[in-house]
XYZ file of C-alpha atoms in Angstrom:
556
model
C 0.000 0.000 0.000
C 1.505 3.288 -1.119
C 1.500 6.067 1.612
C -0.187 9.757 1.144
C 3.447 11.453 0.259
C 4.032 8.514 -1.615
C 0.930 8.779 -3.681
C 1.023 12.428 -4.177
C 5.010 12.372 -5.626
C 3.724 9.645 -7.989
C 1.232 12.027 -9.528
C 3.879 14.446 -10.782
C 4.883 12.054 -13.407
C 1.548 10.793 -14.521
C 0.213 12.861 -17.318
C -3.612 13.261 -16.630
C -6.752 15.983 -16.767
C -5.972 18.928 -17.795
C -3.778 20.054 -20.989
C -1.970 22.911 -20.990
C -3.241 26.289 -22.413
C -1.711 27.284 -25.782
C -0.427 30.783 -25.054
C -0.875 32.875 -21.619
C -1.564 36.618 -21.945
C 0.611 40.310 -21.685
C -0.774 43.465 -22.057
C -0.676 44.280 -26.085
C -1.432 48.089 -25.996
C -2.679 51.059 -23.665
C -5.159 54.044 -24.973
C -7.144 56.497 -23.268
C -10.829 55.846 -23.214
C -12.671 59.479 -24.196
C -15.964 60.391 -22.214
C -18.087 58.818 -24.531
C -16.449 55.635 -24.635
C -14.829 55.460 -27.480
C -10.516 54.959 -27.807
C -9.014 57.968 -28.592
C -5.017 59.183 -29.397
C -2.263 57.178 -29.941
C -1.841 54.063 -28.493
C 1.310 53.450 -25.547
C 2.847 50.307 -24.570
C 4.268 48.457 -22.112
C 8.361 49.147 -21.624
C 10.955 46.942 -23.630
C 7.409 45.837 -25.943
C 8.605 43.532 -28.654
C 5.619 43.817 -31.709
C 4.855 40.401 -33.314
C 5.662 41.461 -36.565
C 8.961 41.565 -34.968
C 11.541 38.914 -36.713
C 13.280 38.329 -33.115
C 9.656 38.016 -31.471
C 8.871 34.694 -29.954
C 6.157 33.496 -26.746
C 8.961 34.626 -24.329
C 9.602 38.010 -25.481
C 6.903 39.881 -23.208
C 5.912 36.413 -21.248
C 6.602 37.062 -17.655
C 5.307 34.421 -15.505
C 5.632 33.834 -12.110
C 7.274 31.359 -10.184
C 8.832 30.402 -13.092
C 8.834 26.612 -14.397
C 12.763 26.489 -13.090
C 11.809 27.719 -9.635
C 12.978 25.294 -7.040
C 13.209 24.956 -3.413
C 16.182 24.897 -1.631
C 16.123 20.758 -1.793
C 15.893 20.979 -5.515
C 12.244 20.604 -5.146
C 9.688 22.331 -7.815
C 8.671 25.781 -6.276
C 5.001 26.308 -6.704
C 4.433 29.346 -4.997
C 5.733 32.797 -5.386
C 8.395 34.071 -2.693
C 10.019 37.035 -1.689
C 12.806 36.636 -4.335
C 10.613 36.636 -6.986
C 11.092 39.873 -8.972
C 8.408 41.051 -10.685
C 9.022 42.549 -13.927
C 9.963 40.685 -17.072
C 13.657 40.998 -17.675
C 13.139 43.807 -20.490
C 10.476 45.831 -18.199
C 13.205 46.702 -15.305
C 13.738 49.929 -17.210
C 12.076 52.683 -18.379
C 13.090 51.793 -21.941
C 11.178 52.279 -24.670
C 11.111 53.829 -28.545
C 10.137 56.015 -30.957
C 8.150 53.080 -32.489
C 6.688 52.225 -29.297
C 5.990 55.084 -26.277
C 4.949 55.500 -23.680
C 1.206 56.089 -23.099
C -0.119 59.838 -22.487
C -2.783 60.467 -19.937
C -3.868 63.179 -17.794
C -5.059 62.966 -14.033
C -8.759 61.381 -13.993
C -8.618 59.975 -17.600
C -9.674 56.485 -17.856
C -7.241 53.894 -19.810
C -7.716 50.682 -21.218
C -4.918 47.995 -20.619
C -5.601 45.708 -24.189
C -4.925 41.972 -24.216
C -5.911 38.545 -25.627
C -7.606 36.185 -23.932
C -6.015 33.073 -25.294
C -8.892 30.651 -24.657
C -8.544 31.843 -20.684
C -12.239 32.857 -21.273
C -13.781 31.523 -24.004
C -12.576 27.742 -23.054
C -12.703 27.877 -19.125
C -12.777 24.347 -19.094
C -9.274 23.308 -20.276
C -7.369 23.548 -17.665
C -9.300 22.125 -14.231
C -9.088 24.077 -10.386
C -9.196 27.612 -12.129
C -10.647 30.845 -10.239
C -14.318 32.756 -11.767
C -13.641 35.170 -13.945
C -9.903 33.946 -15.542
C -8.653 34.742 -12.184
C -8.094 38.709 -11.282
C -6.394 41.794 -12.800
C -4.491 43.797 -10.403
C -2.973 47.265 -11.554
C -0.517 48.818 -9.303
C 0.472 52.043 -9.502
C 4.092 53.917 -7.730
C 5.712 56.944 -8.630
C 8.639 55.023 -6.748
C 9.551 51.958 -9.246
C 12.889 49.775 -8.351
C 15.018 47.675 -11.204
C 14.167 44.844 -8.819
C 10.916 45.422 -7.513
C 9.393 42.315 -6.149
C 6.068 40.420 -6.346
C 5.780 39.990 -3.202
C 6.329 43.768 -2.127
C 3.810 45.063 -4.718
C 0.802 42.660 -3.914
C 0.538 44.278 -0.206
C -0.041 47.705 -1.726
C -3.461 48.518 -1.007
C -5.697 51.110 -2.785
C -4.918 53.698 0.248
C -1.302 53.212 -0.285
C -0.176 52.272 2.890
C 0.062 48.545 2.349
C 3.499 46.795 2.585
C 6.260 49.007 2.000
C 4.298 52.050 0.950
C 5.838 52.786 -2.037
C 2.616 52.045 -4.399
C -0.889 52.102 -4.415
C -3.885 49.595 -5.728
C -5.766 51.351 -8.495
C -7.901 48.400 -9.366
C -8.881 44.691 -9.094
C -11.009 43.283 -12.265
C -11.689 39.903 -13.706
C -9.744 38.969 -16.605
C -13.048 38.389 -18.572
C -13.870 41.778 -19.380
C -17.783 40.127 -19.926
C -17.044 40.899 -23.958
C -13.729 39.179 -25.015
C -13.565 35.756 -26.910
C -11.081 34.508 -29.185
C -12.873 32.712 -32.484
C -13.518 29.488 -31.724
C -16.312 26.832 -30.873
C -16.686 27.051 -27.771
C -20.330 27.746 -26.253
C -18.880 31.088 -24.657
C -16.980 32.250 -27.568
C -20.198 31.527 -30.562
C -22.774 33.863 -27.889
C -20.156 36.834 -27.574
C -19.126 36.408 -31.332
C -22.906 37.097 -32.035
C -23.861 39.235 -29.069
C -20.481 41.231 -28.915
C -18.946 41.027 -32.399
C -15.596 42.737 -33.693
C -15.521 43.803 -36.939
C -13.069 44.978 -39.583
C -13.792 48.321 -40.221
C -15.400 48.780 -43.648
C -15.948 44.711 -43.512
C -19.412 44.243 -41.968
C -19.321 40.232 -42.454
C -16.148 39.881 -40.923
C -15.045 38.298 -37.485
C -12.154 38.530 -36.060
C -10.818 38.511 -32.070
C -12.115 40.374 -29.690
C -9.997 41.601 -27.160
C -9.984 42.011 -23.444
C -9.117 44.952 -21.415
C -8.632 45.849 -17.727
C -9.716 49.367 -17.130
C -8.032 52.133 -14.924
C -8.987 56.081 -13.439
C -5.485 57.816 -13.489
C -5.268 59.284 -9.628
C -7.058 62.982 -10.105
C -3.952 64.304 -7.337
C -1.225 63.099 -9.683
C 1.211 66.140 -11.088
C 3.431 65.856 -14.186
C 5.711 63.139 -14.261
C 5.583 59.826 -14.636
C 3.230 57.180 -13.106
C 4.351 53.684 -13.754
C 2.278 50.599 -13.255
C 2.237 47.029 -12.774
C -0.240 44.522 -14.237
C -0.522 41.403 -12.526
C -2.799 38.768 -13.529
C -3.179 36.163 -10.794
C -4.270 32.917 -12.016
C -4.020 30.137 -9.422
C -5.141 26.406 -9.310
C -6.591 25.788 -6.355
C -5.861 22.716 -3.959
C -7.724 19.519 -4.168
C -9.148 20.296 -7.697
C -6.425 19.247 -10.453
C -4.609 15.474 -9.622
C -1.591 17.150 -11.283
C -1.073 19.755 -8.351
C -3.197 18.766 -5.429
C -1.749 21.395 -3.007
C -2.578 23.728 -5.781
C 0.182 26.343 -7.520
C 0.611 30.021 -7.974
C 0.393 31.640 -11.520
C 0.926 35.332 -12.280
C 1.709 36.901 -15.126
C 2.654 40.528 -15.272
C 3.253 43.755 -17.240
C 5.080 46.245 -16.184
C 4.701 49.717 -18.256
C 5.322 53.987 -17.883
C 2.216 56.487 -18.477
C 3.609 60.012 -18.644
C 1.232 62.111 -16.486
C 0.574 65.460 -18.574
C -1.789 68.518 -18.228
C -5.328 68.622 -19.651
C -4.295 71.144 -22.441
C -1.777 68.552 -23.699
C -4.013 65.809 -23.329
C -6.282 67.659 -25.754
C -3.208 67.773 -28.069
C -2.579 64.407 -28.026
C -6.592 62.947 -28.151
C -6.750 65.260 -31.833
C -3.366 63.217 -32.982
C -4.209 60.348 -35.044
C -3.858 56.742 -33.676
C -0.962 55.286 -35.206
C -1.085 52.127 -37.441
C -0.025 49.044 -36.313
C 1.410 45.917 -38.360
C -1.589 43.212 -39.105
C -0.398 41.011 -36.676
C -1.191 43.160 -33.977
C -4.480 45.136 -35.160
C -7.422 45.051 -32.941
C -10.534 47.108 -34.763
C -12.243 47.419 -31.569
C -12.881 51.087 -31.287
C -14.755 51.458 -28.007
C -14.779 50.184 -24.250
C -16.598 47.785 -22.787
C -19.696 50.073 -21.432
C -18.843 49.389 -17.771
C -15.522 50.425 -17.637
C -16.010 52.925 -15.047
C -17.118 50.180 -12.618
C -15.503 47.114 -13.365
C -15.190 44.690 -10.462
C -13.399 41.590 -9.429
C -14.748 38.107 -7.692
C -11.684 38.957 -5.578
C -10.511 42.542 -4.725
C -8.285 42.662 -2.256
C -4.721 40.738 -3.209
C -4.161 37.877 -1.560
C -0.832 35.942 -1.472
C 0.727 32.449 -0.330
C 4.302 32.391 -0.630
C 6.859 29.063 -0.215
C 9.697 30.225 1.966
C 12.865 28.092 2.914
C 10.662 24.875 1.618
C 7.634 25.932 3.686
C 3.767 27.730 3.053
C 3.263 30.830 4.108
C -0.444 32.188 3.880
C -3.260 30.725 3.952
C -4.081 27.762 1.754
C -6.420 24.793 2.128
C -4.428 21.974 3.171
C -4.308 18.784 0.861
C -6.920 16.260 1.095
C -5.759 13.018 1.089
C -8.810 11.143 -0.452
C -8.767 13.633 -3.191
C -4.914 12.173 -3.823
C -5.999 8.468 -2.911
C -8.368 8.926 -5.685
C -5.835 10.617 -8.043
C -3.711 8.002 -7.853
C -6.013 5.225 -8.335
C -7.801 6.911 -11.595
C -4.399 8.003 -13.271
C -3.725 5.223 -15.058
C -7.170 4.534 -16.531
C -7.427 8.240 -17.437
C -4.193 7.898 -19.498
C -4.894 5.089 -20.659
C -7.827 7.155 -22.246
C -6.229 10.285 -23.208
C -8.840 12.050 -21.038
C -8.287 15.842 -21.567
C -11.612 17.454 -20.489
C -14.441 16.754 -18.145
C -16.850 14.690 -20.354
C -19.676 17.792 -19.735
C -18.140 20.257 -22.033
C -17.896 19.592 -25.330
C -16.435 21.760 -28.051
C -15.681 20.550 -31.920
C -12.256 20.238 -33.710
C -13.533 22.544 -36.454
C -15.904 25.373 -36.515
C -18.754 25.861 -38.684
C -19.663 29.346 -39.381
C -21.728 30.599 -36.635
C -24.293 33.140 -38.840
C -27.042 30.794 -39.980
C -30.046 31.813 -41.950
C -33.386 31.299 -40.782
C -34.871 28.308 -38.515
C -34.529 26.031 -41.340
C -30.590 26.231 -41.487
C -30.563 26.607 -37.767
C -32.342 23.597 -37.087
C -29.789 22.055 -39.480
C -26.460 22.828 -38.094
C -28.691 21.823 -34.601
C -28.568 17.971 -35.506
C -24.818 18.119 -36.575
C -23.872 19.658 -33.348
C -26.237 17.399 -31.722
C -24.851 14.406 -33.529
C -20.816 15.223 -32.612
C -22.185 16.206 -29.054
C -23.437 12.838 -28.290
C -20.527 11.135 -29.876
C -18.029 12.484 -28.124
C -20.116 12.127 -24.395
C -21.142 8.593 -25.149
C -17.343 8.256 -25.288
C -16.360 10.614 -22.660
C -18.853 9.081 -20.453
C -17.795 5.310 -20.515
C -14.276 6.652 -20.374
C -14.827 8.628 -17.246
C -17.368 5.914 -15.479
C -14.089 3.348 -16.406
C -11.717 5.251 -14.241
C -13.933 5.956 -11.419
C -15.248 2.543 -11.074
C -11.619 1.344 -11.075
C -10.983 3.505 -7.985
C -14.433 2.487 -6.494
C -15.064 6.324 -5.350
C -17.909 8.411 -6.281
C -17.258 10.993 -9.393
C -16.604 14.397 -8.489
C -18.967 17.112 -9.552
C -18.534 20.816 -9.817
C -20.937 23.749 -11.029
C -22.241 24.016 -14.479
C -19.741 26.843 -15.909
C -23.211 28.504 -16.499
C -23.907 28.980 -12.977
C -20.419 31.522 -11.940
C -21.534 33.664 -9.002
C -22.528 37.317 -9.519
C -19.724 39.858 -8.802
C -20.153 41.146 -5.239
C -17.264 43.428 -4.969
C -16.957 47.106 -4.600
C -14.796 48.577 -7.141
C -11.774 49.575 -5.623
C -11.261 53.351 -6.731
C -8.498 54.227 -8.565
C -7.292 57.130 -6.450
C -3.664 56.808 -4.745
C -5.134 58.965 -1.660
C -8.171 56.639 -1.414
C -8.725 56.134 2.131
C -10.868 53.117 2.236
C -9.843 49.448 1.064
C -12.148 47.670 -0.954
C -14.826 45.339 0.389
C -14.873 41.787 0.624
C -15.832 39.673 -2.668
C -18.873 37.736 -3.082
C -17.506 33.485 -2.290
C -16.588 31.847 -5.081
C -17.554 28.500 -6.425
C -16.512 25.686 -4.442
C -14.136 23.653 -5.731
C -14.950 19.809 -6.437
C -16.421 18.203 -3.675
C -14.104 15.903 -1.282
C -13.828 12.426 -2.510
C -15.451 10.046 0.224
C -13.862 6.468 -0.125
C -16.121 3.638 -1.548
C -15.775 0.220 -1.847
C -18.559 0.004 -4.679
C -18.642 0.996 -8.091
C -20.985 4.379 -9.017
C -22.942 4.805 -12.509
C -22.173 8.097 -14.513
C -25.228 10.494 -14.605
C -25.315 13.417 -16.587
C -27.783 15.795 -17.268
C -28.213 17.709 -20.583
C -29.959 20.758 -20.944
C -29.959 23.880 -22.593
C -29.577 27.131 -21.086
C -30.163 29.496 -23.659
C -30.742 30.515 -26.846
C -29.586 33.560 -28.436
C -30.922 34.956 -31.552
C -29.470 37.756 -33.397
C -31.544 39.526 -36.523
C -29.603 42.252 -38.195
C -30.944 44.343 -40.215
C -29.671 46.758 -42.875
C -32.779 49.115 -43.478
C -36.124 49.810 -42.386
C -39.237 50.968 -43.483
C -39.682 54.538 -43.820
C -40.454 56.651 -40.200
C -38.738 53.500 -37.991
C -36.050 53.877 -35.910
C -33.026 51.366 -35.529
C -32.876 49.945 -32.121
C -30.559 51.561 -29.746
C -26.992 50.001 -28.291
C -28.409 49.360 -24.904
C -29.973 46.738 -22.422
C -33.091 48.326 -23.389
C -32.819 47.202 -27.195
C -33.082 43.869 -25.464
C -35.914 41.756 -25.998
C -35.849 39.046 -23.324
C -37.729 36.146 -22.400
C -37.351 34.943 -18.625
C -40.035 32.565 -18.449
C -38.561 28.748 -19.365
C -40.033 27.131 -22.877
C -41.769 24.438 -21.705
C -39.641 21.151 -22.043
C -40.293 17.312 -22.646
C -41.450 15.835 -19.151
C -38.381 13.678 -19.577
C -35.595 16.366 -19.094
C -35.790 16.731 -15.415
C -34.276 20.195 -14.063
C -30.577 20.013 -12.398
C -31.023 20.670 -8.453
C -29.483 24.262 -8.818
C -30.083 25.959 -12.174
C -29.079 29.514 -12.234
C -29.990 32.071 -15.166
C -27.294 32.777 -17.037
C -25.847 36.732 -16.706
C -27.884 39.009 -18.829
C -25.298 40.806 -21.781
C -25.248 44.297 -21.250
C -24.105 45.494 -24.686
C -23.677 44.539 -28.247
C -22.572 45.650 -31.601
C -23.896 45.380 -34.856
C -22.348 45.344 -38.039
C -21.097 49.002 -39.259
C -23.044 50.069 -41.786
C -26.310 48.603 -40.070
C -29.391 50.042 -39.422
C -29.365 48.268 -36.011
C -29.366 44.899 -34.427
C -32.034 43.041 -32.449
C -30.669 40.350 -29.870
C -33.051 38.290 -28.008
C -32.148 35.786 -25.546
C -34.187 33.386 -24.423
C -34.162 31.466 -21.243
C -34.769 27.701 -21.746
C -33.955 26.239 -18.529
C -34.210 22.293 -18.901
C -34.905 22.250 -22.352
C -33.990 19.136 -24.448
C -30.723 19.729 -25.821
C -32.203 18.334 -29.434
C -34.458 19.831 -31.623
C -34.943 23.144 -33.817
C -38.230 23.967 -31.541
C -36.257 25.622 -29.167
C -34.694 28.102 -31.904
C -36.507 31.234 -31.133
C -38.235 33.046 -34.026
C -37.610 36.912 -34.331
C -39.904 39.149 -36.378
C -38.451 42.074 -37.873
C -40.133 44.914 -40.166
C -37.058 45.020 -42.696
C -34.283 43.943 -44.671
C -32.732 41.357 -42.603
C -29.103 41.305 -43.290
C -28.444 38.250 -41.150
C -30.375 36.030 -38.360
C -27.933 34.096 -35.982
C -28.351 31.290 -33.335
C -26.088 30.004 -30.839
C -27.141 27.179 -28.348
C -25.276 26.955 -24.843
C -25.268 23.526 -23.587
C -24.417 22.734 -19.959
C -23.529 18.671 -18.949
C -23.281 18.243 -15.435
């Protein structure tokens, strides 16, 4: 009988759950956000910024993550946690160094500014990599008019937004989720089809085109601040947490940072600089977004307030949950069926190896591309499924379960405000989901049950021109035509034991050149996942330049 430390060094060599992302995420750009929304003057970047069109660029030229994969202990063991060592800025960000080609950013004391990045599948495919925060984890921008060559992590996460945290020398100006609520890279996912429909990005002069949509953390420059130069820090904290992935049980630390320079001028320059044209940018690196996300005044985070566990001379410092040793007893015993079936994702979420287009034409086509999603859908979960009831049976414990990624908790912190002289620190956020359950020991086998169901149903009709005297729909909630009453569903579909509305969109775009868009979303609750009677019909007095669907399924 293997013991507990035996078991839990045995996992590090097993490969099992969770793949690694593709790609992790920097900030790309930084631009002021004008009152009404919209980006305005020239974009600034971060310091030492290396553009992809760059022949010398590669994933490790602004890639700053912390601890790094050669981060070891004092015993040679693998460091998972940050410590007080750890310096925070990327090797070519200890510097105020940048060019002609790439500045620094221009602002003026209480403009707003948008820190630009891709999301990488972080949002749009939560469900790759297992035991990952709400939200993508949380932004944190730090600001200091104080930086050091050798400024450390752990320093700069005490800072609070009244500036007397830690060592004083900086200040919190805010804490937001890493899903900005409109980001999504283009790809099959559930999340991604919804906000390519409900949030689109378009090429300017292209109305048919998708492309990326980026994410952006959003910051009030301090209204006290003088000329000079304000230099922040951009720390995206992305942990696993323990007892949810069998490849770290005690869970790991993940930031990733950017470090970058605003230079703080006067009002009357700022005006200057808004009326100078945004500079162009090599295709590798355009993003035609050309406004905010509409709450980016009040952007919050699941967790406001930073909050760090550090691994000093080989021990934890902070407070973590400890390990749970059935959760590594039942690790160890499902590893090698789980191998053996190249498991890679929990057998609820499914997402195709190609994409068809998302735009489909009427209920007709909709109820078309329905069957072929339903069709790969319950070939791959028939598969997952026997797969996943394999390994659990093998271990005799019960499966775990965790929330439908439908049902992440409402944001219940206060914004902290991005003022260095702020006197109070934020409030507490709202719990988060809990992690999967503990895993009881059993000595019999348990059946996989999973429920299907449809949450929603999202409908798009675009138009490009109406009848003579209408008006196009306005870009707000109100344009919204909602239904919050469930379809009825077959008797057979029984309801999961929590269900949870998803989170109403708050914005969308249509297609320049437009005469407006008309999103509806209906609420289906425990609706059959088959069939094209749950594709919502939209009437519209008009040309209708293009009627979309998207579907998002939740297995649980």
């Amino acid at each position: 009988m293997l013991s507990f430390q035996a078991k839990l060094l045995a996992l590090l060599a097993l490969v099992i759950f969770s793949p690694l992302a593709s790609a992790h995420s920097w900030v790309e750009e930084y631009q002021v956000i004008s009152d009404n929304g919209s980006y305005t003057g020239p974009r600034g970047y971060s310091r030492g910024f290396v553009s992809r069109a760059d022949p010398t660029y590669n994933g490790f030229s602004m890639m700053w993550m912390l601890p790094s994969l050669e981060a070891r202990e004092s015993d040679g063991a693998v460091r998972s946690r940050i410590n007080s060592s750890d310096l925070l800025c990327h090797p070519a960000q200890r510097t105020s160094n940048y060019t002609a080609d790439f500045p620094k950013l221009k602002v003026s004391p209480g403009d707003y500014v948008a820190a630009k990045y891709l999301e990488n599948g972080h949002v749009s495919l939560p469900w790759n990599i297992t035991g990952k925060p709400p939200g993508s984890g949380t932004i944190f921008i730090f600001g200091t008019s104080q930086p050091s060559d050798t400024e450390k992590i752990s320093d700069v996460m005490e800072w609070n937004t009244a500036g007397t945290g830690g060592n004083g020398k900086g200040f919190l100006l805010t804490a937001q989720n890493f899903d900005d609520g409109r980001c999504h890279q283009i790809n099959c996912g559930s999340i991604s089809e919804q906000r390519q429909m409900l949030t689109p990005n378009h090429v300017a002069g292209q109305p048919t085109s998708t492309v990326e949509s980026w994410c952006e953390t959003d910051i009030k420059i301090p209204t006290n601040l003088t000329a000079g130069t304000l230099t922040t820090y951009w720390v995206w904290q992305w942990p696993t947490e323990p007892n949810a992935d069998c490849n770290t049980p005690a869970g790991k630390d993940e930031y990733y940072t950017t470090c970058a320079d605003f230079e703080i001028v006067d009002k009357a320059e700022m005006n200057k600089v808004a009326a100078t044209p945004t500079q162009s940018v090599a295709a590798a690196e355009a993003n035609p977004q050309s406004v905010a996300v509409s709450d980016y005044k009040s952007r919050t985070a699941y967790t406001s307030t930073p909050s760090v566990v550090m691994q000093q001379n080989n021990k934890i410092v902070g407070k973590v949950a400890s390990v749970n040793s059935a959760f590594v007893t039942a690790c160890s015993a499902q590893a090698p069926v789980i191998s053996q079936y190249s498991l890679g994702l929990w057998p609820e979420v499914f997402v195709p190896n190609s994409c068809s287009v998302v735009s489909t034409f009427g209920t007709a086509a909709a109820s078309a591309a329905a069957k072929v999603f339903d069709s790969a859908a319950a070939s791959y979960t028939s598969g997952s499924k026997s797969a996943w009831s394999a390994a659990f049976a093998a271990a005799k414990i019960p499966l775990p379960t965790r929330s439908p990624w439908s049902e992440a908790p409402n944001t219940g912190a206060a914004q902290p405000t991005a003022t260095a002289d702020s006197a109070t620190p934020s409030t507490t956020a709202a719990a988060a989901p809990t992690a999967p359950g503990s895993y009881a020991g059993s000595s019999s086998a348990v059946q996989f049950v999973t429920s299907e169901y449809v949450t929603t149903i999202t409908t798009v009709v675009t138009m490009t021109s109406q009848p003579s005297g209408s008006s196009a729909p306005a870009a707000s909630p109100s344009s919204y035509a909602s239904s919050s009453a469930p379809v009825a569903s077959p008797s057979s579909y029984a309801a999961p034991s929590s269900e949870s509305a998803p989170p109403s969109a708050t914005t969308y775009g249509a297609p320049s050149g437009a005469a407006g868009a008309i999103p509806t979303i209906s609420t289906v609750g425990n609706a059959s996942p088959s069939g094209s009677a749950y594709v919502p019909s939209v009437g519209a007095n008009g040309t209708i330049y293009r009627r979309s669907h998207a579907r998002n399924f939740v297995r649980s």
